[in-house]
Amino acid sequence: MAITRDSRHKRRNTGGRRNVHKKKRKYETGRQPAMTKLITGTNQAARVRSVRVRGGNYKFRALRLDTGNFSWGTENYTKTARILDVVYNASNNELTRTKTLVKNCIVRIDATNFRTWYENHYGVSPVKKKRGEETAVVTRSRSVQAKLRSRQKDRTLDTRLSEQFQTGQLLACISSRPGQCGRADGYVLEGPELEFYNKVINKKKK
């Protein structure tokens, strides 16, 4: 039997059974879930398939992905980053174990691009230097130095984000639908949301 997206087979809100007065329709059919997997091997490439759908439109099924565009909300900056791991999924632990990319799953991404931008934009590294580590001296013009000083006046970096920059990885949430649009885009977790997911992930480890 085909996958169907009707609701005639469901019970009423009161618990009573509905009388099915018509058969399944073509426009109610569904398809198999994409179950987009994170690429873990070095010799694998991203795999996206186009699917013709109702009305002559196209959807894009992402079967394997390892990168996405992630936005840093407080800094108003977006950059492509590599997805390193799937760490949490509120709906199903099995999706975490199999590293399946779906909307609203929590992933670890590479922080290199965001760290580089932060250093160039503010002239300050988000990572604390180790003892004895020398800082490279960069010569800048007076106008650039003045611009960096003005930017640093309002600069605030969350301590939890700073700790993550230290490890070279950031926690992010996927906000796109990989099985529908063929992309795994999202946003970097900050503030109370980051605090909540840190607690949940640390609790799972225990």
PDB file of N, CA and C in Angstrom, residues 31-123:
ATOM      1  N   ARG A  31       5.851  10.259   0.493  1.00  0.00           N
ATOM      2  CA  ARG A  31       7.037   9.537   0.026  1.00  0.00           C
ATOM      3  C   ARG A  31       7.861   9.086   1.215  1.00  0.00           C
ATOM      4  N   GLN A  32       8.829   8.217   0.919  1.00  0.00           N
ATOM      5  CA  GLN A  32       9.727   7.752   1.976  1.00  0.00           C
ATOM      6  C   GLN A  32      10.536   8.925   2.522  1.00  0.00           C
ATOM      7  N   PRO A  33      10.825   8.939   3.850  1.00  0.00           N
ATOM      8  CA  PRO A  33      11.638  10.024   4.405  1.00  0.00           C
ATOM      9  C   PRO A  33      13.066   9.986   3.859  1.00  0.00           C
ATOM     10  N   ALA A  34      13.674  11.157   3.731  1.00  0.00           N
ATOM     11  CA  ALA A  34      15.017  11.238   3.135  1.00  0.00           C
ATOM     12  C   ALA A  34      16.077  10.646   4.056  1.00  0.00           C
ATOM     13  N   MET A  35      15.920  10.830   5.391  1.00  0.00           N
ATOM     14  CA  MET A  35      16.892  10.339   6.388  1.00  0.00           C
ATOM     15  C   MET A  35      18.310  10.777   6.012  1.00  0.00           C
ATOM     16  N   THR A  36      18.489  12.091   5.856  1.00  0.00           N
ATOM     17  CA  THR A  36      19.772  12.659   5.437  1.00  0.00           C
ATOM     18  C   THR A  36      20.868  12.307   6.437  1.00  0.00           C
ATOM     19  N   LYS A  37      21.954  11.731   5.950  1.00  0.00           N
ATOM     20  CA  LYS A  37      23.057  11.297   6.820  1.00  0.00           C
ATOM     21  C   LYS A  37      24.211  12.296   6.761  1.00  0.00           C
ATOM     22  N   LEU A  38      24.903  12.397   7.884  1.00  0.00           N
ATOM     23  CA  LEU A  38      26.102  13.222   7.943  1.00  0.00           C
ATOM     24  C   LEU A  38      27.271  12.453   7.336  1.00  0.00           C
ATOM     25  N   ILE A  39      28.028  13.102   6.458  1.00  0.00           N
ATOM     26  CA  ILE A  39      29.196  12.461   5.840  1.00  0.00           C
ATOM     27  C   ILE A  39      30.305  12.358   6.877  1.00  0.00           C
ATOM     28  N   THR A  40      30.748  11.144   7.130  1.00  0.00           N
ATOM     29  CA  THR A  40      31.809  10.933   8.115  1.00  0.00           C
ATOM     30  C   THR A  40      33.119  10.499   7.461  1.00  0.00           C
ATOM     31  N   GLY A  41      33.048   9.870   6.292  1.00  0.00           N
ATOM     32  CA  GLY A  41      34.258   9.423   5.593  1.00  0.00           C
ATOM     33  C   GLY A  41      34.899  10.547   4.799  1.00  0.00           C
ATOM     34  N   THR A  42      36.160  10.346   4.425  1.00  0.00           N
ATOM     35  CA  THR A  42      36.891  11.377   3.680  1.00  0.00           C
ATOM     36  C   THR A  42      36.633  11.295   2.175  1.00  0.00           C
ATOM     37  N   ASN A  43      36.276  10.098   1.695  1.00  0.00           N
ATOM     38  CA  ASN A  43      36.105   9.920   0.244  1.00  0.00           C
ATOM     39  C   ASN A  43      34.651  10.014  -0.204  1.00  0.00           C
ATOM     40  N   GLN A  44      33.763  10.521   0.669  1.00  0.00           N
ATOM     41  CA  GLN A  44      32.347  10.655   0.311  1.00  0.00           C
ATOM     42  C   GLN A  44      32.033  12.099  -0.072  1.00  0.00           C
ATOM     43  N   ALA A  45      31.114  12.260  -1.006  1.00  0.00           N
ATOM     44  CA  ALA A  45      30.711  13.597  -1.452  1.00  0.00           C
ATOM     45  C   ALA A  45      29.242  13.828  -1.104  1.00  0.00           C
ATOM     46  N   ALA A  46      28.848  15.102  -1.081  1.00  0.00           N
ATOM     47  CA  ALA A  46      27.445  15.439  -0.818  1.00  0.00           C
ATOM     48  C   ALA A  46      26.567  14.832  -1.910  1.00  0.00           C
ATOM     49  N   ARG A  47      25.415  14.340  -1.503  1.00  0.00           N
ATOM     50  CA  ARG A  47      24.515  13.678  -2.446  1.00  0.00           C
ATOM     51  C   ARG A  47      23.112  14.272  -2.318  1.00  0.00           C
ATOM     52  N   VAL A  48      22.655  14.959  -3.372  1.00  0.00           N
ATOM     53  CA  VAL A  48      21.331  15.587  -3.382  1.00  0.00           C
ATOM     54  C   VAL A  48      20.595  15.148  -4.642  1.00  0.00           C
ATOM     55  N   ARG A  49      19.354  14.723  -4.484  1.00  0.00           N
ATOM     56  CA  ARG A  49      18.542  14.270  -5.622  1.00  0.00           C
ATOM     57  C   ARG A  49      17.338  15.197  -5.790  1.00  0.00           C
ATOM     58  N   SER A  50      16.997  15.509  -7.039  1.00  0.00           N
ATOM     59  CA  SER A  50      15.812  16.327  -7.301  1.00  0.00           C
ATOM     60  C   SER A  50      14.606  15.404  -7.511  1.00  0.00           C
ATOM     61  N   VAL A  51      13.464  15.823  -6.992  1.00  0.00           N
ATOM     62  CA  VAL A  51      12.234  15.033  -7.089  1.00  0.00           C
ATOM     63  C   VAL A  51      11.140  15.929  -7.669  1.00  0.00           C
ATOM     64  N   ARG A  52      10.542  15.478  -8.785  1.00  0.00           N
ATOM     65  CA  ARG A  52       9.434  16.246  -9.353  1.00  0.00           C
ATOM     66  C   ARG A  52       8.191  15.995  -8.517  1.00  0.00           C
ATOM     67  N   VAL A  53       7.536  17.077  -8.123  1.00  0.00           N
ATOM     68  CA  VAL A  53       6.370  16.952  -7.239  1.00  0.00           C
ATOM     69  C   VAL A  53       5.145  17.584  -7.894  1.00  0.00           C
ATOM     70  N   ARG A  54       4.058  17.611  -7.174  1.00  0.00           N
ATOM     71  CA  ARG A  54       2.774  18.081  -7.689  1.00  0.00           C
ATOM     72  C   ARG A  54       2.870  19.511  -8.221  1.00  0.00           C
ATOM     73  N   GLY A  55       2.326  19.735  -9.393  1.00  0.00           N
ATOM     74  CA  GLY A  55       2.335  21.054 -10.006  1.00  0.00           C
ATOM     75  C   GLY A  55       3.572  21.309 -10.842  1.00  0.00           C
ATOM     76  N   GLY A  56       4.382  20.277 -11.074  1.00  0.00           N
ATOM     77  CA  GLY A  56       5.590  20.453 -11.866  1.00  0.00           C
ATOM     78  C   GLY A  56       6.728  21.099 -11.099  1.00  0.00           C
ATOM     79  N   ASN A  57       6.568  21.247  -9.785  1.00  0.00           N
ATOM     80  CA  ASN A  57       7.625  21.825  -8.960  1.00  0.00           C
ATOM     81  C   ASN A  57       8.671  20.776  -8.616  1.00  0.00           C
ATOM     82  N   TYR A  58       9.754  21.225  -8.020  1.00  0.00           N
ATOM     83  CA  TYR A  58      10.823  20.302  -7.638  1.00  0.00           C
ATOM     84  C   TYR A  58      11.203  20.484  -6.176  1.00  0.00           C
ATOM     85  N   LYS A  59      11.400  19.349  -5.520  1.00  0.00           N
ATOM     86  CA  LYS A  59      11.986  19.339  -4.183  1.00  0.00           C
ATOM     87  C   LYS A  59      13.374  18.714  -4.304  1.00  0.00           C
ATOM     88  N   PHE A  60      14.199  18.981  -3.321  1.00  0.00           N
ATOM     89  CA  PHE A  60      15.565  18.461  -3.364  1.00  0.00           C
ATOM     90  C   PHE A  60      15.829  17.619  -2.124  1.00  0.00           C
ATOM     91  N   ARG A  61      16.051  16.317  -2.372  1.00  0.00           N
ATOM     92  CA  ARG A  61      16.296  15.365  -1.292  1.00  0.00           C
ATOM     93  C   ARG A  61      17.798  15.306  -1.010  1.00  0.00           C
ATOM     94  N   ALA A  62      18.216  15.786   0.128  1.00  0.00           N
ATOM     95  CA  ALA A  62      19.620  15.645   0.521  1.00  0.00           C
ATOM     96  C   ALA A  62      19.775  14.276   1.178  1.00  0.00           C
ATOM     97  N   LEU A  63      20.624  13.438   0.606  1.00  0.00           N
ATOM     98  CA  LEU A  63      20.854  12.102   1.168  1.00  0.00           C
ATOM     99  C   LEU A  63      22.111  12.074   2.030  1.00  0.00           C
ATOM    100  N   ARG A  64      23.113  12.872   1.633  1.00  0.00           N
ATOM    101  CA  ARG A  64      24.346  13.000   2.415  1.00  0.00           C
ATOM    102  C   ARG A  64      24.806  14.453   2.376  1.00  0.00           C
ATOM    103  N   LEU A  65      25.141  15.006   3.536  1.00  0.00           N
ATOM    104  CA  LEU A  65      25.633  16.377   3.622  1.00  0.00           C
ATOM    105  C   LEU A  65      26.728  16.473   4.681  1.00  0.00           C
ATOM    106  N   ASP A  66      27.594  17.469   4.540  1.00  0.00           N
ATOM    107  CA  ASP A  66      28.595  17.705   5.599  1.00  0.00           C
ATOM    108  C   ASP A  66      28.855  19.194   5.833  1.00  0.00           C
ATOM    109  N   THR A  67      28.185  20.079   5.086  1.00  0.00           N
ATOM    110  CA  THR A  67      28.350  21.515   5.284  1.00  0.00           C
ATOM    111  C   THR A  67      27.002  22.215   5.271  1.00  0.00           C
ATOM    112  N   GLY A  68      26.993  23.457   5.770  1.00  0.00           N
ATOM    113  CA  GLY A  68      25.783  24.260   5.750  1.00  0.00           C
ATOM    114  C   GLY A  68      26.118  25.703   6.062  1.00  0.00           C
ATOM    115  N   ASN A  69      25.182  26.607   5.783  1.00  0.00           N
ATOM    116  CA  ASN A  69      25.356  28.018   6.133  1.00  0.00           C
ATOM    117  C   ASN A  69      24.766  28.257   7.517  1.00  0.00           C
ATOM    118  N   PHE A  70      25.594  28.796   8.416  1.00  0.00           N
ATOM    119  CA  PHE A  70      25.148  29.026   9.793  1.00  0.00           C
ATOM    120  C   PHE A  70      25.296  30.502  10.139  1.00  0.00           C
ATOM    121  N   SER A  71      24.255  31.058  10.769  1.00  0.00           N
ATOM    122  CA  SER A  71      24.264  32.480  11.102  1.00  0.00           C
ATOM    123  C   SER A  71      24.530  32.670  12.595  1.00  0.00           C
ATOM    124  N   TRP A  72      25.326  33.690  12.875  1.00  0.00           N
ATOM    125  CA  TRP A  72      25.620  34.090  14.251  1.00  0.00           C
ATOM    126  C   TRP A  72      24.745  35.299  14.526  1.00  0.00           C
ATOM    127  N   GLY A  73      23.635  35.091  15.234  1.00  0.00           N
ATOM    128  CA  GLY A  73      22.576  36.083  15.340  1.00  0.00           C
ATOM    129  C   GLY A  73      23.010  37.406  15.942  1.00  0.00           C
ATOM    130  N   THR A  74      23.701  37.395  17.083  1.00  0.00           N
ATOM    131  CA  THR A  74      24.054  38.636  17.768  1.00  0.00           C
ATOM    132  C   THR A  74      25.072  39.455  16.982  1.00  0.00           C
ATOM    133  N   GLU A  75      25.874  38.784  16.154  1.00  0.00           N
ATOM    134  CA  GLU A  75      26.878  39.494  15.356  1.00  0.00           C
ATOM    135  C   GLU A  75      26.403  39.768  13.925  1.00  0.00           C
ATOM    136  N   ASN A  76      25.214  39.248  13.595  1.00  0.00           N
ATOM    137  CA  ASN A  76      24.635  39.456  12.256  1.00  0.00           C
ATOM    138  C   ASN A  76      25.610  38.993  11.157  1.00  0.00           C
ATOM    139  N   TYR A  77      26.116  37.783  11.325  1.00  0.00           N
ATOM    140  CA  TYR A  77      27.131  37.254  10.392  1.00  0.00           C
ATOM    141  C   TYR A  77      26.783  35.812  10.034  1.00  0.00           C
ATOM    142  N   THR A  78      26.875  35.482   8.762  1.00  0.00           N
ATOM    143  CA  THR A  78      26.581  34.122   8.280  1.00  0.00           C
ATOM    144  C   THR A  78      27.758  33.602   7.475  1.00  0.00           C
ATOM    145  N   LYS A  79      28.098  32.342   7.695  1.00  0.00           N
ATOM    146  CA  LYS A  79      29.232  31.751   6.986  1.00  0.00           C
ATOM    147  C   LYS A  79      29.018  30.247   6.832  1.00  0.00           C
ATOM    148  N   THR A  80      29.585  29.694   5.769  1.00  0.00           N
ATOM    149  CA  THR A  80      29.540  28.245   5.567  1.00  0.00           C
ATOM    150  C   THR A  80      30.473  27.571   6.563  1.00  0.00           C
ATOM    151  N   ALA A  81      29.995  26.514   7.180  1.00  0.00           N
ATOM    152  CA  ALA A  81      30.807  25.785   8.157  1.00  0.00           C
ATOM    153  C   ALA A  81      30.609  24.287   7.968  1.00  0.00           C
ATOM    154  N   ARG A  82      31.621  23.536   8.351  1.00  0.00           N
ATOM    155  CA  ARG A  82      31.549  22.074   8.245  1.00  0.00           C
ATOM    156  C   ARG A  82      30.836  21.500   9.459  1.00  0.00           C
ATOM    157  N   ILE A  83      29.906  20.594   9.218  1.00  0.00           N
ATOM    158  CA  ILE A  83      29.194  19.921  10.313  1.00  0.00           C
ATOM    159  C   ILE A  83      30.042  18.736  10.758  1.00  0.00           C
ATOM    160  N   LEU A  84      30.377  18.711  12.045  1.00  0.00           N
ATOM    161  CA  LEU A  84      31.280  17.684  12.565  1.00  0.00           C
ATOM    162  C   LEU A  84      30.539  16.501  13.185  1.00  0.00           C
ATOM    163  N   ASP A  85      29.414  16.778  13.857  1.00  0.00           N
ATOM    164  CA  ASP A  85      28.728  15.694  14.566  1.00  0.00           C
ATOM    165  C   ASP A  85      27.296  16.104  14.899  1.00  0.00           C
ATOM    166  N   VAL A  86      26.429  15.109  15.033  1.00  0.00           N
ATOM    167  CA  VAL A  86      25.062  15.327  15.527  1.00  0.00           C
ATOM    168  C   VAL A  86      25.053  14.925  16.992  1.00  0.00           C
ATOM    169  N   VAL A  87      24.725  15.867  17.883  1.00  0.00           N
ATOM    170  CA  VAL A  87      24.868  15.604  19.319  1.00  0.00           C
ATOM    171  C   VAL A  87      23.537  15.435  20.048  1.00  0.00           C
ATOM    172  N   TYR A  88      22.435  15.955  19.485  1.00  0.00           N
ATOM    173  CA  TYR A  88      21.161  15.837  20.204  1.00  0.00           C
ATOM    174  C   TYR A  88      19.992  15.966  19.246  1.00  0.00           C
ATOM    175  N   ASN A  89      18.940  15.193  19.514  1.00  0.00           N
ATOM    176  CA  ASN A  89      17.689  15.310  18.779  1.00  0.00           C
ATOM    177  C   ASN A  89      16.548  15.089  19.762  1.00  0.00           C
ATOM    178  N   ALA A  90      15.689  16.089  19.914  1.00  0.00           N
ATOM    179  CA  ALA A  90      14.639  16.027  20.930  1.00  0.00           C
ATOM    180  C   ALA A  90      13.609  14.954  20.632  1.00  0.00           C
ATOM    181  N   SER A  91      13.432  14.610  19.344  1.00  0.00           N
ATOM    182  CA  SER A  91      12.353  13.693  18.986  1.00  0.00           C
ATOM    183  C   SER A  91      12.758  12.221  19.120  1.00  0.00           C
ATOM    184  N   ASN A  92      14.041  11.911  18.867  1.00  0.00           N
ATOM    185  CA  ASN A  92      14.413  10.497  18.807  1.00  0.00           C
ATOM    186  C   ASN A  92      15.923  10.337  18.994  1.00  0.00           C
ATOM    187  N   ASN A  93      16.339   9.564  19.973  1.00  0.00           N
ATOM    188  CA  ASN A  93      17.765   9.305  20.209  1.00  0.00           C
ATOM    189  C   ASN A  93      18.392   8.496  19.071  1.00  0.00           C
ATOM    190  N   GLU A  94      17.563   7.729  18.380  1.00  0.00           N
ATOM    191  CA  GLU A  94      18.068   6.902  17.277  1.00  0.00           C
ATOM    192  C   GLU A  94      18.621   7.783  16.152  1.00  0.00           C
ATOM    193  N   LEU A  95      18.004   8.950  15.957  1.00  0.00           N
ATOM    194  CA  LEU A  95      18.474   9.866  14.923  1.00  0.00           C
ATOM    195  C   LEU A  95      19.826  10.474  15.295  1.00  0.00           C
ATOM    196  N   THR A  96      20.089  10.585  16.588  1.00  0.00           N
ATOM    197  CA  THR A  96      21.403  11.061  17.040  1.00  0.00           C
ATOM    198  C   THR A  96      22.448   9.982  16.807  1.00  0.00           C
ATOM    199  N   ARG A  97      22.099   8.741  17.138  1.00  0.00           N
ATOM    200  CA  ARG A  97      23.052   7.625  17.007  1.00  0.00           C
ATOM    201  C   ARG A  97      23.440   7.398  15.553  1.00  0.00           C
ATOM    202  N   THR A  98      22.468   7.524  14.648  1.00  0.00           N
ATOM    203  CA  THR A  98      22.737   7.282  13.228  1.00  0.00           C
ATOM    204  C   THR A  98      23.213   8.545  12.497  1.00  0.00           C
ATOM    205  N   LYS A  99      23.380   9.666  13.246  1.00  0.00           N
ATOM    206  CA  LYS A  99      23.854  10.944  12.680  1.00  0.00           C
ATOM    207  C   LYS A  99      22.974  11.403  11.515  1.00  0.00           C
ATOM    208  N   THR A 100      21.674  11.426  11.785  1.00  0.00           N
ATOM    209  CA  THR A 100      20.700  11.856  10.776  1.00  0.00           C
ATOM    210  C   THR A 100      20.422  13.351  10.930  1.00  0.00           C
ATOM    211  N   LEU A 101      20.512  14.085   9.830  1.00  0.00           N
ATOM    212  CA  LEU A 101      20.291  15.528   9.841  1.00  0.00           C
ATOM    213  C   LEU A 101      18.830  15.831   9.546  1.00  0.00           C
ATOM    214  N   VAL A 102      18.131  16.386  10.513  1.00  0.00           N
ATOM    215  CA  VAL A 102      16.740  16.811  10.329  1.00  0.00           C
ATOM    216  C   VAL A 102      16.582  18.206  10.924  1.00  0.00           C
ATOM    217  N   LYS A 103      15.453  18.840  10.646  1.00  0.00           N
ATOM    218  CA  LYS A 103      15.213  20.172  11.188  1.00  0.00           C
ATOM    219  C   LYS A 103      15.200  20.127  12.716  1.00  0.00           C
ATOM    220  N   ASN A 104      15.830  21.127  13.334  1.00  0.00           N
ATOM    221  CA  ASN A 104      15.871  21.321  14.782  1.00  0.00           C
ATOM    222  C   ASN A 104      16.780  20.351  15.515  1.00  0.00           C
ATOM    223  N   CYS A 105      17.619  19.589  14.816  1.00  0.00           N
ATOM    224  CA  CYS A 105      18.593  18.767  15.526  1.00  0.00           C
ATOM    225  C   CYS A 105      19.803  19.642  15.885  1.00  0.00           C
ATOM    226  N   ILE A 106      20.502  19.272  16.948  1.00  0.00           N
ATOM    227  CA  ILE A 106      21.634  20.049  17.450  1.00  0.00           C
ATOM    228  C   ILE A 106      22.922  19.402  16.950  1.00  0.00           C
ATOM    229  N   VAL A 107      23.779  20.215  16.327  1.00  0.00           N
ATOM    230  CA  VAL A 107      25.010  19.702  15.725  1.00  0.00           C
ATOM    231  C   VAL A 107      26.215  20.497  16.232  1.00  0.00           C
ATOM    232  N   ARG A 108      27.390  19.890  16.086  1.00  0.00           N
ATOM    233  CA  ARG A 108      28.645  20.614  16.331  1.00  0.00           C
ATOM    234  C   ARG A 108      29.215  21.030  14.985  1.00  0.00           C
ATOM    235  N   ILE A 109      29.639  22.299  14.886  1.00  0.00           N
ATOM    236  CA  ILE A 109      30.216  22.795  13.636  1.00  0.00           C
ATOM    237  C   ILE A 109      31.618  23.332  13.885  1.00  0.00           C
ATOM    238  N   ASP A 110      32.386  23.421  12.830  1.00  0.00           N
ATOM    239  CA  ASP A 110      33.755  23.941  12.901  1.00  0.00           C
ATOM    240  C   ASP A 110      33.706  25.456  13.133  1.00  0.00           C
ATOM    241  N   ALA A 111      34.453  25.925  14.135  1.00  0.00           N
ATOM    242  CA  ALA A 111      34.394  27.343  14.523  1.00  0.00           C
ATOM    243  C   ALA A 111      35.424  28.209  13.809  1.00  0.00           C
ATOM    244  N   THR A 112      36.252  27.631  12.935  1.00  0.00           N
ATOM    245  CA  THR A 112      37.376  28.362  12.338  1.00  0.00           C
ATOM    246  C   THR A 112      36.943  29.625  11.600  1.00  0.00           C
ATOM    247  N   ASN A 113      35.927  29.521  10.730  1.00  0.00           N
ATOM    248  CA  ASN A 113      35.487  30.679   9.937  1.00  0.00           C
ATOM    249  C   ASN A 113      34.960  31.809  10.816  1.00  0.00           C
ATOM    250  N   PHE A 114      34.225  31.457  11.876  1.00  0.00           N
ATOM    251  CA  PHE A 114      33.671  32.469  12.773  1.00  0.00           C
ATOM    252  C   PHE A 114      34.773  33.118  13.613  1.00  0.00           C
ATOM    253  N   ARG A 115      35.746  32.312  14.008  1.00  0.00           N
ATOM    254  CA  ARG A 115      36.861  32.848  14.788  1.00  0.00           C
ATOM    255  C   ARG A 115      37.691  33.826  13.940  1.00  0.00           C
ATOM    256  N   THR A 116      37.965  33.468  12.692  1.00  0.00           N
ATOM    257  CA  THR A 116      38.732  34.331  11.793  1.00  0.00           C
ATOM    258  C   THR A 116      38.019  35.660  11.565  1.00  0.00           C
ATOM    259  N   TRP A 117      36.707  35.593  11.326  1.00  0.00           N
ATOM    260  CA  TRP A 117      35.941  36.816  11.112  1.00  0.00           C
ATOM    261  C   TRP A 117      35.978  37.703  12.349  1.00  0.00           C
ATOM    262  N   TYR A 118      35.821  37.086  13.531  1.00  0.00           N
ATOM    263  CA  TYR A 118      35.799  37.848  14.789  1.00  0.00           C
ATOM    264  C   TYR A 118      37.119  38.582  14.993  1.00  0.00           C
ATOM    265  N   GLU A 119      38.218  37.893  14.716  1.00  0.00           N
ATOM    266  CA  GLU A 119      39.543  38.508  14.870  1.00  0.00           C
ATOM    267  C   GLU A 119      39.722  39.675  13.898  1.00  0.00           C
ATOM    268  N   ASN A 120      39.264  39.519  12.659  1.00  0.00           N
ATOM    269  CA  ASN A 120      39.400  40.582  11.666  1.00  0.00           C
ATOM    270  C   ASN A 120      38.465  41.760  11.945  1.00  0.00           C
ATOM    271  N   HIS A 121      37.266  41.450  12.471  1.00  0.00           N
ATOM    272  CA  HIS A 121      36.256  42.480  12.678  1.00  0.00           C
ATOM    273  C   HIS A 121      36.540  43.336  13.913  1.00  0.00           C
ATOM    274  N   TYR A 122      36.983  42.682  14.990  1.00  0.00           N
ATOM    275  CA  TYR A 122      37.220  43.400  16.244  1.00  0.00           C
ATOM    276  C   TYR A 122      38.701  43.609  16.574  1.00  0.00           C
ATOM    277  N   GLY A 123      39.570  42.879  15.879  1.00  0.00           N
ATOM    278  CA  GLY A 123      40.991  42.981  16.204  1.00  0.00           C
ATOM    279  C   GLY A 123      41.346  42.285  17.495  1.00  0.00           C
TER     280      GLY A 123
END
